[in-house]
Amino acid sequence: MVKKIDKDQARFRQIIRGKVKKNLRKYITQGELIGKKGKELVSIPVPQIRLPHFRYSIKKAGGVGQGKGEIGTPIGRGDDGQIPGAGDAPGQHILEVDVSLEELAEMLAEELELPNIEAKGKKNITSDKDKYTGISQVGPESLRHFKRTYKQALKRQLISGTYNPLDPVIIPVREDKRYRSWKVTSKPESNAVIIYMMDVSGSMGDEQKEIVRIESFWIDTWLNYQYKNIETRYIIHDAVAREVDKETFYHTRESGGTIISSAYKTADKMINEFYNPNEWNIYLFHFSDGDNWGEIDTDECVMLLKENLLPKINLFCYGQVESPYGSGQFIRDLEDFLLDEENIVLSEIPDKDGIYDSIKEFLGKGR
Amino acid sequence: MNLPKELEIQKEEIRGYAESYNLDFYETIFEMVEFDELNEVASYGGFPTRYPHWRFGMEYEELSKGYSYGLQKIYELVINNDPCYAYLMKCNNLVDQKLVMAHVYGHCDFFKNNLWFSHTNRKMMDQMANHGTRIRRYVEKYGEETVEDFIEVCLSLENLIDPHLPHIKRKADNGKVNGKQQEDSENGSPVRLKSQKSYMDSFINPAEFLEEQKQLSKKRELEKRKRIPEEPQRDILQFLLEYAPLERWQADILSIIRDEAYYFSPQGQTKIMNEGWATYWHSTIMTRKCLTDAELIDYADHHSGTLMTSTGRLNPYKLGVELFRDIEDRWNKGKFGKEYEECEDWQVKENWDKNLGLGQEKIFEVRKLYNDLMFIDAFLTPDFCRQHNLFVYEFNDRTDYYEISDRDFQIIKQKLLFSLTNFGQPSIYVENANYFNRAELYLKQKHEGVDLKMSEARDTLANLYKIWTRPVHLETIVDEVKTQLTFDGQEHSEIEID
């Protein structure tokens, strides 16, 4: 059945996908639905267009909230417009619901219209997938089935005669607890490795790194959803490159210059040593603010990419994060020299709002 | 109408309970709909027919995503109309439907009786449909893009109304002549100095003095007439309708947006009270009258979901219902008035009970006469803030986080009142439509301590230009400096003024 809303919805989608109305594209913001991953709250991006109004700057206004906590307890991040208290449209209750990474990835895919990746490599490796279909008497607390548990408790109290309708208090005991349970299904899968490289030279500030962190969270989520066995390696570089763990990757800040080729060489070495391209799907992500040490090194980068890296890997993504210090030249050089290469994606990320488009550019090709 | 038999019976029963508690409402029609139909209606603000626009599509997209991911679900939707319309989702279980019906009767009572709704159009359902027809006609005539663009411009200005306007009898309403005379006697007529004794009058107010005063006042009057608007005007949309060079269809669309903004305005002004009132009644009716043993768990689950708070989010349902209960309790026990306020022994205060039994009467009075701003101002108490863990948060530049900054009663109250004044929107007035004597538009923000969001202010100014078609200015304060923002059709500028 055709609904009245369909036309309005189609029009909205046209606008956010940039097919019409260029001027409105700039009002697109990330609205959010709140999901829970373990203890952490994750925001699931929903594109919204917020028309400009005369309104208060929320950062300057502050507000009133409810809950426990000392003075100084943080209650929400400072993205303007995304105040913790802002989400109360009439007649809706906003719930926070547990979501798995898999579900997050599905949402992301739907939001960004990401195609599934056509993996290469051995198809005879199988992976197991869990589907929550049944109820069981044992399980972790996070999977406890609230209603079944209380029903069971009520039954027990009725049978044992301890239920008092005048004081209808129901307290489940161990035996009453019911949990969701899952079934395992198998499907063939292949392996993949993601190598993240980041410029940590002086010109990459906290804001730039924040962008890299958010963006790589979503990239991880997506690739984890596509592959069963996934390895992640991290390389940081300024004038020299070295492999680090995840924690260090996101929290290092060096001063000094930038020689990008050092990172590419390290990645190449890593691939040759550990990841046979016939068996592994290889993804390289490199983030920098686009400042490199002279043309000679840029030439070397281009050569490394062309001859050593690109032939072995599925995808090379270069994300250039705008910073007040960088000249931003590197992306233009790559454009000039590598335009006709198939498995390279270049993306400029001006600010946090740019992350959304950038992920789409990176992963929208299904490689 | 299309309610299944079982629900029809429930509905009659619940209506009976509601009436027995003296709730008073227009006829209420419940419609059963599928989840996607409910999302559709909700996207249109509860109305089955609205004008076509992508923003409703955006709303729908978000609602349906939230629903299909299991993140949110609309339980109740009710329109202020005579008759009231409310929607029930087909796949909800019986106890949810009962709860929603009880909740809806609370809203319907509020719509009918609360003073701030007394001027709303009770045939808005028809009115909205008419708006839709008119705008569709313009789309056919002038093209989708053109009309859509113009609607966006209007929407960007939609909050520039005067929320008190429907309650003020303006001079114009009394008929021009009457109004003019009244004004003359106030400001325009010649000044006579006050003389104690009538025989001294000709000395104190000699003829030439009176003549001089008469000329002066005439001059003042003329100047005043030249000034448009005479007084700073807050209903900027109305002002634009009267003075901006709009084509007929444009003026019509602007008036539609303005109409709808005024219709929704009381809902914004009474959100906490309205939800609190409805929650009070659903919980009263359900727990005292119509909950069966088997339904208890589902009811408790749903009800606690409604009242759930998470740190930092003020839940209007929770705040509203708790305040109503607090008022009821205080008026039952006589915990109000001079004697109680001045008592300093907390133990005596705690056990204060004069058995007045005025609680019910009081909350009905409150639901009739107050809006959120007055509600908080009159009934928020230090005890209440403490019991319910209210706090104030501020943005911390250093950490880039919002942080709990205070738990002091006065500060909480002040902040809450601020966020409710003019529904947390800046108050902006038209000062002068002939600024520089060049027909430029000059607006002024009544600055109340918080700056505007500058990026949006500039874009909004640009939209205002599209309607006014001459340079537009806004006087505001930026980082404690009086500033004039200007958009001249080409570029934005910003100057300090003193």
PDB file of C-alpha atoms in Angstrom, chain B residues 220-232 239 243 430-434:
ATOM      1  CA  ARG B 220       5.642  63.231  19.185  1.00  0.00           C
ATOM      2  CA  GLU B 221       2.510  61.617  17.872  1.00  0.00           C
ATOM      3  CA  LEU B 222       3.590  62.185  14.281  1.00  0.00           C
ATOM      4  CA  GLU B 223       7.004  60.716  14.936  1.00  0.00           C
ATOM      5  CA  LYS B 224       5.428  57.741  16.513  1.00  0.00           C
ATOM      6  CA  ARG B 225       3.227  57.152  13.514  1.00  0.00           C
ATOM      7  CA  LYS B 226       6.221  57.248  11.270  1.00  0.00           C
ATOM      8  CA  ARG B 227       7.870  54.551  13.283  1.00  0.00           C
ATOM      9  CA  ILE B 228       7.010  51.019  12.269  1.00  0.00           C
ATOM     10  CA  PRO B 229       6.294  49.156  14.414  1.00  0.00           C
ATOM     11  CA  GLU B 230       5.015  51.632  16.991  1.00  0.00           C
ATOM     12  CA  GLU B 231       6.101  49.354  19.794  1.00  0.00           C
ATOM     13  CA  PRO B 232       8.680  46.559  19.554  1.00  0.00           C
ATOM     14  CA  PHE B 239       4.734  41.652  11.252  1.00  0.00           C
ATOM     15  CA  TYR B 243       4.811  44.551   5.888  1.00  0.00           C
ATOM     16  CA  VAL B 430      11.111  43.766  15.604  1.00  0.00           C
ATOM     17  CA  GLU B 431      12.361  47.204  16.600  1.00  0.00           C
ATOM     18  CA  ASN B 432      12.351  49.101  13.391  1.00  0.00           C
ATOM     19  CA  ALA B 433      11.286  48.367   9.861  1.00  0.00           C
ATOM     20  CA  ASN B 434      12.787  51.505   8.450  1.00  0.00           C
TER      21      ASN B 434
END
